[in-house]
Structure formats: C-alpha cells, structure tokens
C-alpha cells in the first residue's frame, strides 16, 4: 500500500489479502490453511523487501498496520529488539484499523520473521479441559493474523502533531524532536553533519529528551535513519508568550509545580551567585528558598533593598532556572547547587553619574563581602556615557579589572566577574541588513564591557519560531547574533570582546525592529503574586544565563581558581554553523576577525567544560610566575622568567591514530592589575601589570631549539604585529590580546605526539619597572587549560595520560630569558 509520506528509502510494499475469518478455533479447513500460508508468505515478502540493516545503522523504523477492524497485539510489538513508539488509528481506512510505528534492530526484525514462519508451519499443542479437546492454534496467531502491512516508516509515521502542521517538502522548518535520553549527544553530533541545526534548550522527561531542530524533511530523515535515536516528532508550539498570557492563578500553579520539583541547596559548602543590579524581590517562590534576608545588600546603606524596577528579579529567575519556557515544561527534578546574593548598585530614583559607577561598584562588593564566600559576580548594566571609547579602558572598566585582580576592595581576593555587552537602540535599524548595523562603530560595546579580566557576554538567538497566523517574521536567523547585541569594532590591540554569547531573544523585522513575546525569554516577576512571570531578553538575559552556567561549573569544581573557571568556560564555546557561514570556504587567520567582534568565542557548552572523557582530554595547570626581576650581575637590567612544561601527552595513542586529524585547544588565563593613567590608555603593554603568552614546540623541536626560538619573540614592539607560521587557527594577532588567550590547531595525531612542550612567558607590562623591582618581585597567577579532542575517532587518550601523570615527577622547568 503506497503511503503519502517521505520514506527514508522511498519504497513500499503491498498489503497482504485480508482474512475472511480468523485462523484457528474449531478445526482447520483447507481454505483456512491456504489463507494462513498465503498471509504468512505475504508478510515474509514484506519483511524481505525492507532495506538491510547496515553496520552503520542501529536499525529500521517500521510502520505496521492491522487488518481492517482489528487491533494490533501491542505487547508483541514492544519486545525482543522491537520498540513500540506509537499506535494511532489509520487515517485512510473506511473500517477502523491501527497503525503502529516501531523501531526494530536487525535482531528484532529477524525475530519477527521467525514468528511469522512459526505461524505458517507450527501449531500450539492441543488442550484438554473437562474431557473436551481444543485443537491447537497457529503459533503467534494473535500477533501475525492481525498484521496487514509492514513497510519502512517515514517521518510522518513519527509525527505526533496535527496532520496539517507537518512541514512542507523542500523547505527548512522547525521540528520538536523527541529523543531517547542516552542517545541525545549521538543524535546531535550526527544530525549536525546532515545539516540539522539543533537548539541549545532541552526538555527533560523520564523517558525522553526534547530538542528543537531546524531542517528540511530530507535532512531530518537522514539523521533519523542514521541514529535510531528519535522517538517522536511534533511542531514546536509553546513560547514564552503562552505562559506570560496566562491568568495569575494559572501562572501560580505552574510555579508551584516547578518549586515542588526543585531540590534546593543547603547552607554548607555552597557557592553564591551575586547579582549586582537593582535588587531582588524575595516574595517569589522560585527565589525565596535561595535568597536569605541577610543576603541582600546595597552599595549605599541608605537605599532600600527591595527591587522596585524588576530588572534584578528578572535576572534572578534566569540565573537560577534558565529560560522558564523550557523549565516549566520539564517533568524531572531540578537540582540547584548554589545560592543567591543581591547587591543593589542603582538607586530606585535618580541615577549614578558614570564617573562614580566604579566607586559604587566597589562599595557594593565591599558590602557583600562582609561574609567570606565563593562568589560569581554578575553585572547586567552598562553605560553609554563613556562612548566612544574604542576599546580603551574607562574608569568603570578599570575598577572591574582591579576588583577581579584583587587589588581593589577590602578583602583583596581575586574575583570571578561577568558583565553584559550592552544593547542596541532599535531606532537605528532601517533598511540595512541588521548585521551591518550591529557591526558599525556606533554599536561598540558599552562600558564596562571592555574590562580585561571580566567575562563579557553578548547575545545570539535561537528564538525564531513564530506561532501560526503571525504576520511578523524574525529579524535574526537561527543561531546568529541577536539584533540587540553590541559588538567590538575597535582596533586589534585591545581584548577580544565579547568573550561569549548566550540567548538574548530576537526581534521582528520592520521599521524599527520590535521585540515580540514569542521571541523573548521567560523569567520571574518582581510583581508576585500579581504576576509570576515576565518577558525578558537582551544582553542582560544573556549575562544571567552565562552566570548560571559558570556558577554551576564552579560549584562542581570549587577547588579551582577564578582564572581557571574563566578559561574552562570560555574555552568551551564554539561558533554555531550559522555564525561560521559568514566565513569564506578556506578561511585565513584574518577572516576570523569579524566572528570574534560579534560572537567572541561563540556559545559555551557546559558539558564540554565539565568533561575529560576518553576521547576528549583536558589538562589543567594552576601556577604562578615571577615575570620580571633585576639581573643579579648588574642589579639594574631587567630579565624575565619563563615556565616550560613537559606535557604528559598520550604519545602511544596518538601514534596509533597516525594521520587522523585531532584538535588541540589551549587557553591561558591570568588577571592583570590595571594602570589607567592617560599615558597608558593607548598601550596594552602599559595598561596591564604583566602580559603572558603561551608557545608550543613544533613537531620534533627539542627543548633547547624551542627556547631559542621563543627568546626572539619575547619582546614585541608596540603597534607591530605579524602572524606566526605555526598552524594555529586564529593566530597571534587575535590571540595575544587581553588577559585570556585561546587558540586551537588541527593536525595529524602523529605530529601532535611530538609536540609536548608548552612555554608560558611574559612580555612587557607596567610591573617591568626598575624602581618597582628594587623593592619587590611581584608574582602573577595563571591557569593553563589544554584540551585534545579526537572527535569521532576511537581513542583512549585519558588512560595513558593518567598513567603518565602518576609516573611523572616535576613537569615544570623555570628558565630565565
């Protein structure tokens, strides 16, 4: 029977002739036997016509239809290598029948074949009860005699939405994809190769994980066939608008359910996420368990602590739960491993002059640090009063750098700080392409987003789904820059900013572009109980989402330094396929400049930041260096210290991989003490206390050769930059700026096996001052994160490195250059 659906392999088979009567019962006529044999033969022919299950495919999706007027034996279709996915009524049958969609492994198909063969030839034993003998029936009769058709299923067989909403052929559409939880990462990895774009949000249910994908029917069909991970498909329907439009009592019911599913953290050994904003309201049930009354503060003791404007409470909801649009639809428990603090740094009335923002920020940090805790500080406000700054430090950004470095504030400890990139004005958008507006110098990041030591968060968007009937269209495509996000249009001597991008919502096209509830995020409202939810977006939302992830990461690894957490988190970021579509086919190093200006290093992946799996190995070094000192011989000449690390490389495993391509990614993070004097504003070497760089030896390059080469590169000249021919993807022009340096290279595994030396060395900084060095030799702390990713290649890199680390003694050599 031909089916009007896009089969994975476009073929069908005819249905077997329906029985006039059931086989078995009171004796067997010759016509019964003939019908039985014919039916079995037809089903066996249907099974033989199915595509062979290849070694690269885990199985087949099958569509099985019952005979007219009969029901399928469901328990037999959900066992022995066959998984029953759905059963529905056949749409085109005059007499009611059932259609099942199943996933069958090769073993499951063979067992089904055997059951049909047994039906054709074998009977169950006769049964005697009270002297009455009941003849045996054909084996598996209840299953086999109910079957009318077996074909390979198409996408429509997995569709659980309205028939009319099934996407048109030949166009890219949005799909709600229901996956087996254990196969989520496998599906995403392979589906991406087939052109399917997967969003970052996840819905978690006891037996399913739901993602949103953008693809054509053909692309998705290929990904489904190759992975066997998909359990159902549907049309995305629920956006933030749905929950925002609910009546107050209905919103409260959703809040109650989410609060009930949440495992709240205890007091002991808990990290804190500190929101530096307009204050946070404690009335909301999703906030109150995390924010103690004594954990609300203000930079000015005379200010009230309540959130009157609502911005801080909106940040709190995203910083704890992420976008509530997804969380409210989950059914699984949610565990939170940190608590909240609130510091009001903006008055309820009036405003802070921009030249006092640094002082107010410091006062706010001092107010909350009366209690010693492990904190992530999140700022989601910026100012345009210091623009244009062209990437140069301002008083506010410099104070942020001082606080991160621990040279400001009463406690004097290093701090992990995030801030937002600042938002565009919608009135500036006209007929030009929105990216041209965002890239313009007038859209440069607002202060203090250019701070060296803080993580600057811009915004991208995956909010492109509009409800049926909407005439407006999204302005930004799926996976690209959010129109609201400002970019870094400044010269290459200043840090790469933003560092990362997170979801910030989308606008609709028009004059000017406008926000839309369906393209927004959902968070907590400061007006509770009048309203439980509010719409939110912009780079403030992006900063809150990033603060949530990085606090989760630090709570998992509380022993790591702030510099290390920053390196791990930012280094986990990658550009989406849509972002990379702006690159030429074979990009040179300079081609990446526009991507860095818009997206930084891309969208972080918390799972990647956490992992050190068998085929993705991460090495972490936390150390310190004395970057400058006076020569013992002359007492006046300045020399520099360099640290040389012999990495415990998985040499044997890399050699086994031979010419297979592997990727090495290196991140070096250190907090600089800033010098904001006017003379230093134009020089990265005079603004930063110290500037560190990393170098990797070339294949086969010995330590003495390596050190000799580095010594020639240790004294860069201000304003002169050149690319090294060293196979790094991004290059020194983009890498050697700011206080966080990240680069990657892809090479043959056998070549990487011979590149196991990495050096950390300083270049000029304002600490390189003879007068200063006569009284003290300041030390600089740094974190080095080195990751080898063998991608899809089977390799056990971790086991060999673990053995090497156990056997190694000193891995660090101190060298004077």
Coordinates of C-alpha atoms in Angstrom, one line a residue, residues 279-761:
X279 CA 18.0 44.4 44.0
X280 CA 16.0 41.2 44.1
X281 CA 12.5 40.6 45.5
X282 CA 12.3 37.7 47.9
X283 CA 8.5 37.3 47.5
X284 CA 8.7 35.0 44.6
X285 CA 8.6 31.2 45.5
X286 CA 11.3 30.4 43.0
X287 CA 13.7 33.0 44.5
X288 CA 12.9 32.9 48.3
X289 CA 14.5 29.5 49.0
X290 CA 17.8 30.7 47.6
X291 CA 18.0 34.3 48.9
X292 CA 18.2 34.7 52.7
X293 CA 17.1 38.0 54.2
X294 CA 20.6 38.8 55.3
X295 CA 22.0 38.2 51.8
X296 CA 20.5 41.3 50.3
X297 CA 22.8 44.4 50.4
X298 CA 23.1 47.9 48.9
X299 CA 26.2 49.9 47.9
X300 CA 24.6 52.8 49.7
X301 CA 23.3 51.8 53.2
X302 CA 20.5 54.4 52.9
X303 CA 19.0 52.6 49.9
X304 CA 16.0 50.2 50.3
X305 CA 16.8 46.6 49.4
X306 CA 13.6 45.7 47.5
X307 CA 13.6 45.5 43.7
X308 CA 11.3 48.3 42.5
X309 CA 12.3 48.2 38.9
X310 CA 12.1 44.5 38.3
X311 CA 15.4 44.1 36.4
X312 CA 17.2 42.3 39.3
X313 CA 14.4 39.8 40.0
X314 CA 14.2 39.0 36.3
X315 CA 17.9 38.3 36.3
X316 CA 17.5 36.1 39.4
X317 CA 15.0 33.8 37.6
X318 CA 17.2 33.2 34.6
X319 CA 20.3 32.9 36.8
X320 CA 18.7 30.0 38.7
X321 CA 16.5 28.2 36.2
X322 CA 17.5 29.5 32.8
X323 CA 14.6 30.3 30.4
X324 CA 11.5 29.3 32.3
X325 CA 9.8 28.5 28.9
X326 CA 11.7 25.2 28.9
X327 CA 11.8 24.6 32.7
X328 CA 8.1 24.8 33.2
X329 CA 7.5 22.1 30.6
X330 CA 10.0 19.6 32.1
X331 CA 8.8 16.9 34.5
X332 CA 12.0 15.8 36.0
X333 CA 13.5 17.1 39.3
X334 CA 15.8 20.0 39.1
X335 CA 18.9 20.3 41.4
X336 CA 20.5 23.7 42.2
X337 CA 23.9 23.7 43.8
X338 CA 24.4 27.3 44.7
X339 CA 22.6 30.2 46.4
X340 CA 21.8 33.8 45.5
X341 CA 23.0 37.2 46.9
X342 CA 21.7 40.6 45.8
X343 CA 23.6 43.9 45.8
X344 CA 21.7 47.0 44.8
X345 CA 24.1 49.3 43.0
X346 CA 21.4 51.6 41.4
X347 CA 19.1 53.8 43.4
X348 CA 15.3 53.5 42.9
X349 CA 15.1 57.1 41.9
X350 CA 17.7 59.3 40.1
X351 CA 20.8 57.7 38.7
X352 CA 24.6 57.2 39.3
X353 CA 26.8 59.5 37.3
X354 CA 29.0 57.5 35.1
X355 CA 32.2 58.8 36.7
X356 CA 31.0 57.3 40.0
X357 CA 30.0 53.9 38.7
X358 CA 33.4 52.4 39.6
X359 CA 33.2 53.6 43.2
X360 CA 29.6 52.4 43.6
X361 CA 30.6 49.0 42.2
X362 CA 33.5 48.8 44.7
X363 CA 31.2 49.8 47.6
X364 CA 28.7 47.1 46.6
X365 CA 31.4 44.4 46.5
X366 CA 32.6 45.6 49.9
X367 CA 29.1 45.5 51.3
X368 CA 28.5 41.8 50.3
X369 CA 32.0 40.6 51.2
X370 CA 31.4 41.1 54.9
X371 CA 30.9 37.3 54.7
X372 CA 33.7 35.3 53.1
X373 CA 32.3 33.1 50.4
X374 CA 33.0 31.7 46.9
X375 CA 31.1 34.1 44.6
X376 CA 30.4 34.7 41.0
X377 CA 29.7 38.4 40.5
X378 CA 27.2 39.2 37.6
X379 CA 26.7 42.7 36.2
X380 CA 24.0 43.2 33.6
X381 CA 24.1 47.0 33.2
X382 CA 26.3 49.3 31.1
X383 CA 26.6 52.9 30.3
X384 CA 26.9 54.8 27.0
X385 CA 28.1 58.0 28.7
X386 CA 31.8 57.0 28.2
X387 CA 31.4 56.3 24.5
X388 CA 33.1 56.2 22.1
X389 CA 36.0 54.5 23.9
X390 CA 37.2 52.4 21.0
X391 CA 38.1 49.6 23.4
X392 CA 40.3 51.7 25.7
X393 CA 39.8 51.5 29.5
X394 CA 37.3 53.7 31.3
X395 CA 37.2 54.4 35.0
X396 CA 34.4 51.8 35.4
X397 CA 36.1 49.1 33.3
X398 CA 39.3 49.7 35.1
X399 CA 37.7 49.3 38.5
X400 CA 36.2 46.0 37.3
X401 CA 39.7 44.9 36.4
X402 CA 41.0 45.9 39.8
X403 CA 38.3 44.0 41.6
X404 CA 38.9 40.9 39.6
X405 CA 42.6 41.1 40.1
X406 CA 42.1 41.6 43.9
X407 CA 43.9 44.9 44.0
X408 CA 40.7 46.8 45.0
X409 CA 38.1 46.0 47.6
X410 CA 38.5 45.5 51.3
X411 CA 39.1 41.7 51.1
X412 CA 41.8 41.8 48.4
X413 CA 40.9 38.5 46.9
X414 CA 40.6 37.6 43.2
X415 CA 37.1 37.6 41.9
X416 CA 35.1 35.9 39.1
X417 CA 33.1 38.6 37.3
X418 CA 30.7 38.6 34.3
X419 CA 29.2 41.6 32.6
X420 CA 26.9 42.3 29.7
X421 CA 27.9 43.7 26.4
X422 CA 25.2 46.4 26.2
X423 CA 22.2 46.8 24.0
X424 CA 21.5 48.4 20.6
X425 CA 18.9 51.0 20.0
X426 CA 16.1 49.6 17.8
X427 CA 15.6 53.1 16.2
X428 CA 18.9 52.7 14.4
X429 CA 17.7 49.8 12.3
X430 CA 16.3 50.7 9.0
X431 CA 16.6 49.1 5.6
X432 CA 20.2 47.9 6.0
X433 CA 21.0 44.3 6.9
X434 CA 20.9 44.1 10.7
X435 CA 24.4 42.7 11.0
X436 CA 25.8 45.8 9.2
X437 CA 24.1 48.0 11.9
X438 CA 25.4 45.8 14.7
X439 CA 29.0 45.9 13.2
X440 CA 29.1 49.7 12.9
X441 CA 31.3 51.7 15.2
X442 CA 28.3 53.3 16.7
X443 CA 27.3 49.9 18.1
X444 CA 30.6 49.3 20.0
X445 CA 30.3 47.6 23.4
X446 CA 29.3 49.9 26.2
X447 CA 31.5 50.4 29.3
X448 CA 32.5 48.4 31.4
X449 CA 32.2 45.6 28.8
X450 CA 35.8 46.1 27.6
X451 CA 37.3 45.2 31.0
X452 CA 40.1 42.7 30.5
X453 CA 39.6 40.4 33.4
X454 CA 35.8 40.0 33.3
X455 CA 33.8 37.7 31.0
X456 CA 31.9 39.9 28.6
X457 CA 28.6 38.3 27.5
X458 CA 26.9 39.3 24.2
X459 CA 23.7 37.8 22.8
X460 CA 22.9 35.4 20.0
X461 CA 19.5 33.8 19.4
X462 CA 17.7 30.6 18.6
X463 CA 14.3 32.3 19.1
X464 CA 13.0 32.2 15.5
X465 CA 9.7 30.2 15.9
X466 CA 6.6 32.3 15.4
X467 CA 3.1 30.9 16.3
X468 CA 0.7 30.1 13.4
X469 CA -1.0 33.1 12.0
X470 CA 1.6 35.6 12.9
X471 CA 2.5 38.0 10.0
X472 CA 5.7 39.3 11.6
X473 CA 9.0 37.4 10.7
X474 CA 12.1 37.1 12.9
X475 CA 14.9 39.5 12.1
X476 CA 17.9 37.3 13.0
X477 CA 18.2 33.8 11.6
X478 CA 18.5 30.8 13.9
X479 CA 21.9 30.6 15.6
X480 CA 23.1 34.1 14.6
X481 CA 23.7 37.4 16.5
X482 CA 20.7 38.8 18.3
X483 CA 19.9 42.2 16.9
X484 CA 20.1 43.7 20.4
X485 CA 23.8 42.8 20.9
X486 CA 26.6 45.3 20.6
X487 CA 29.9 44.3 19.0
X488 CA 33.6 45.2 19.4
X489 CA 34.6 47.4 16.5
X490 CA 37.9 48.6 17.9
X491 CA 41.5 48.0 16.9
X492 CA 43.2 44.6 17.4
X493 CA 45.4 45.8 20.3
X494 CA 42.5 45.6 22.8
X495 CA 40.9 42.4 24.1
X496 CA 38.6 40.2 22.1
X497 CA 35.2 41.1 23.3
X498 CA 32.6 39.8 23.8
X499 CA 34.1 36.7 25.2
X500 CA 31.0 34.6 24.6
X501 CA 27.3 34.9 23.5
X502 CA 24.2 33.4 25.1
X503 CA 20.5 33.6 24.2
X504 CA 19.2 37.1 24.3
X505 CA 16.0 36.9 22.3
X506 CA 15.1 38.1 18.8
X507 CA 13.2 41.0 17.2
X508 CA 10.8 41.0 14.3
X509 CA 11.6 42.8 11.1
X510 CA 10.0 46.2 10.5
X511 CA 10.6 49.9 10.9
X512 CA 12.0 49.9 13.5
X513 CA 12.5 46.2 14.5
X514 CA 10.4 45.3 17.5
X515 CA 10.5 42.8 20.4
X516 CA 7.9 40.1 20.3
X517 CA 6.7 37.9 23.2
X518 CA 7.2 34.7 21.1
X519 CA 10.8 35.7 20.6
X520 CA 11.5 36.5 24.3
X521 CA 12.7 34.6 27.3
X522 CA 10.5 33.9 30.3
X523 CA 11.6 34.7 33.9
X524 CA 10.4 35.6 37.4
X525 CA 8.4 38.8 38.0
X526 CA 9.0 41.2 40.9
X527 CA 5.2 41.8 41.0
X528 CA 4.5 38.3 42.5
X529 CA 1.7 37.4 43.5
X530 CA 0.1 39.7 41.0
X531 CA 2.1 38.2 38.2
X532 CA 4.5 35.2 38.4
X533 CA 6.3 35.6 35.1
X534 CA 7.7 38.4 33.0
X535 CA 9.2 38.6 29.5
X536 CA 12.9 39.3 29.3
X537 CA 15.8 39.5 26.8
X538 CA 18.8 41.5 25.6
X539 CA 22.3 41.1 26.8
X540 CA 21.1 41.2 30.4
X541 CA 19.4 37.9 29.9
X542 CA 22.4 36.5 28.2
X543 CA 24.7 37.6 31.1
X544 CA 22.3 35.9 33.6
X545 CA 22.3 32.7 31.6
X546 CA 26.1 32.7 31.5
X547 CA 26.3 33.4 35.2
X548 CA 24.1 30.4 35.9
X549 CA 26.3 28.1 33.9
X550 CA 29.6 29.3 35.2
X551 CA 28.4 29.2 38.8
X552 CA 27.2 25.6 38.2
X553 CA 30.7 24.8 36.9
X554 CA 32.5 26.4 39.8
X555 CA 30.2 24.6 42.3
X556 CA 31.2 21.3 40.7
X557 CA 34.9 22.2 41.0
X558 CA 35.2 24.6 44.0
X559 CA 38.9 24.0 44.3
X560 CA 39.7 25.7 41.0
X561 CA 40.7 29.4 40.8
X562 CA 38.5 32.1 39.2
X563 CA 41.1 32.3 36.5
X564 CA 40.8 28.6 35.8
X565 CA 37.0 28.6 35.7
X566 CA 37.1 31.5 33.3
X567 CA 39.5 29.6 31.0
X568 CA 37.4 26.4 31.1
X569 CA 34.1 28.1 30.5
X570 CA 35.1 30.4 27.7
X571 CA 37.3 27.8 26.0
X572 CA 34.2 25.5 25.8
X573 CA 32.5 28.0 23.5
X574 CA 32.1 27.3 19.8
X575 CA 30.6 29.2 16.9
X576 CA 27.3 27.9 15.5
X577 CA 27.0 26.7 11.9
X578 CA 25.1 29.9 11.1
X579 CA 28.0 32.0 12.6
X580 CA 30.5 30.1 10.6
X581 CA 28.5 30.6 7.4
X582 CA 29.9 34.1 7.3
X583 CA 33.5 32.7 6.8
X584 CA 34.9 32.1 3.3
X585 CA 35.3 28.4 2.2
X586 CA 39.0 28.3 3.2
X587 CA 39.4 31.0 5.8
X588 CA 42.8 32.5 6.6
X589 CA 43.6 33.8 10.1
X590 CA 42.3 37.3 9.4
X591 CA 38.9 36.0 8.3
X592 CA 38.0 35.2 11.9
X593 CA 38.2 38.8 13.0
X594 CA 34.5 39.6 12.2
X595 CA 33.4 36.5 14.1
X596 CA 35.3 37.5 17.2
X597 CA 33.9 41.0 17.1
X598 CA 30.3 39.7 17.0
X599 CA 30.4 36.4 18.9
X600 CA 33.6 36.2 20.8
X601 CA 34.5 32.5 21.0
X602 CA 30.8 31.6 20.5
X603 CA 28.3 29.7 22.6
X604 CA 29.6 27.9 25.7
X605 CA 29.0 24.3 26.2
X606 CA 28.7 23.4 29.9
X607 CA 29.0 19.7 29.3
X608 CA 32.3 20.3 27.3
X609 CA 33.6 22.5 30.1
X610 CA 33.0 19.7 32.6
X611 CA 34.3 16.7 30.8
X612 CA 37.6 15.0 30.4
X613 CA 36.3 11.9 28.6
X614 CA 38.2 9.1 26.9
X615 CA 38.3 10.8 23.6
X616 CA 38.4 14.5 24.8
X617 CA 41.2 15.0 27.2
X618 CA 41.7 18.2 29.3
X619 CA 44.8 19.1 31.2
X620 CA 44.7 21.9 33.8
X621 CA 47.6 23.7 35.3
X622 CA 47.3 26.3 38.1
X623 CA 50.6 28.0 38.8
X624 CA 52.4 31.3 39.3
X625 CA 55.3 33.1 37.6
X626 CA 57.7 35.9 38.5
X627 CA 57.5 37.7 35.3
X628 CA 60.2 40.3 35.9
X629 CA 63.3 40.7 38.0
X630 CA 66.6 42.5 38.2
X631 CA 69.8 40.9 36.9
X632 CA 72.0 39.6 39.8
X633 CA 75.1 40.6 37.8
X634 CA 74.3 44.3 37.2
X635 CA 71.5 44.9 39.6
X636 CA 69.7 47.0 37.0
X637 CA 69.0 45.0 33.8
X638 CA 65.5 43.5 33.8
X639 CA 65.2 39.9 33.0
X640 CA 62.1 37.6 32.6
X641 CA 61.2 34.2 33.9
X642 CA 59.6 31.6 31.7
X643 CA 58.0 28.3 32.7
X644 CA 58.5 25.3 30.5
X645 CA 56.0 22.4 30.9
X646 CA 56.6 18.9 29.6
X647 CA 53.0 17.8 29.0
X648 CA 52.1 14.1 29.8
X649 CA 51.0 13.5 26.2
X650 CA 49.3 10.2 25.3
X651 CA 52.1 9.6 22.8
X652 CA 51.3 5.9 22.1
X653 CA 47.6 6.5 21.5
X654 CA 48.3 9.5 19.2
X655 CA 50.8 7.4 17.2
X656 CA 48.2 4.7 16.8
X657 CA 45.9 7.3 15.3
X658 CA 48.6 8.2 12.7
X659 CA 47.2 10.6 10.1
X660 CA 43.8 11.0 11.8
X661 CA 43.1 14.7 12.5
X662 CA 43.0 15.8 16.1
X663 CA 42.4 19.2 17.6
X664 CA 44.5 20.9 20.3
X665 CA 42.9 23.8 22.1
X666 CA 44.9 25.9 24.6
X667 CA 43.6 28.6 26.9
X668 CA 45.8 30.8 29.2
X669 CA 44.1 32.9 31.8
X670 CA 45.6 35.5 34.2
X671 CA 44.1 38.6 35.9
X672 CA 46.1 41.7 35.3
X673 CA 46.4 44.7 37.7
X674 CA 45.4 47.7 35.6
X675 CA 47.2 51.0 35.2
X676 CA 44.6 53.5 33.8
X677 CA 46.9 56.5 33.6
X678 CA 46.5 58.7 30.5
X679 CA 49.9 57.7 29.2
X680 CA 48.9 54.0 29.5
X681 CA 45.5 54.3 27.8
X682 CA 46.9 53.7 24.3
X683 CA 49.2 50.9 25.2
X684 CA 48.2 47.3 26.2
X685 CA 51.8 46.9 27.5
X686 CA 51.4 49.8 29.9
X687 CA 47.8 49.2 31.0
X688 CA 48.4 45.6 32.2
X689 CA 50.7 44.8 35.1
X690 CA 52.0 41.8 33.1
X691 CA 51.2 40.2 29.8
X692 CA 51.6 36.4 29.5
X693 CA 51.9 34.3 26.3
X694 CA 52.0 30.6 25.5
X695 CA 54.1 28.8 22.9
X696 CA 54.0 25.2 21.7
X697 CA 57.0 23.5 20.3
X698 CA 56.9 22.3 16.7
X699 CA 56.9 18.7 15.7
X700 CA 60.3 17.2 16.7
X701 CA 61.6 20.5 18.0
X702 CA 63.9 19.9 21.0
X703 CA 63.7 21.9 24.2
X704 CA 66.9 24.0 23.5
X705 CA 65.7 24.8 20.0
X706 CA 62.3 25.7 21.3
X707 CA 63.7 28.1 24.0
X708 CA 66.0 29.8 21.5
X709 CA 63.1 30.5 19.2
X710 CA 60.9 31.8 21.9
X711 CA 63.5 34.2 23.2
X712 CA 63.4 36.0 19.9
X713 CA 59.6 36.5 20.3
X714 CA 59.6 37.7 23.9
X715 CA 59.9 41.4 23.3
X716 CA 57.1 42.6 21.0
X717 CA 57.1 46.2 19.8
X718 CA 54.0 48.3 20.4
X719 CA 52.0 48.6 17.2
X720 CA 53.9 46.0 15.2
X721 CA 52.1 42.7 14.8
X722 CA 52.8 39.7 12.5
X723 CA 51.4 36.3 12.2
X724 CA 53.5 33.3 13.0
X725 CA 53.6 30.4 10.6
X726 CA 52.7 28.0 13.4
X727 CA 49.5 26.3 12.2
X728 CA 47.3 27.9 14.8
X729 CA 43.8 28.7 13.5
X730 CA 43.3 32.2 14.9
X731 CA 46.9 33.5 15.1
X732 CA 48.8 35.8 17.4
X733 CA 47.1 39.0 16.3
X734 CA 43.8 37.8 17.8
X735 CA 45.3 35.5 20.5
X736 CA 47.8 37.8 22.1
X737 CA 45.5 40.5 23.4
X738 CA 43.8 40.9 26.8
X739 CA 44.3 38.6 29.7
X740 CA 42.6 35.5 28.3
X741 CA 44.3 33.8 25.3
X742 CA 42.7 31.0 23.4
X743 CA 43.7 29.3 20.2
X744 CA 43.5 25.9 18.5
X745 CA 45.2 23.9 15.8
X746 CA 44.2 20.8 14.0
X747 CA 46.9 18.4 12.8
X748 CA 47.8 14.8 12.3
X749 CA 47.8 12.8 15.6
X750 CA 51.3 11.6 14.9
X751 CA 52.6 15.2 14.6
X752 CA 50.9 16.2 17.9
X753 CA 52.6 13.3 19.6
X754 CA 55.9 15.1 19.0
X755 CA 54.6 18.5 20.3
X756 CA 54.6 18.0 24.1
X757 CA 56.4 21.2 25.3
X758 CA 54.5 24.3 26.1
X759 CA 56.0 27.5 27.5
X760 CA 54.5 30.3 29.5
X761 CA 56.5 33.5 29.2

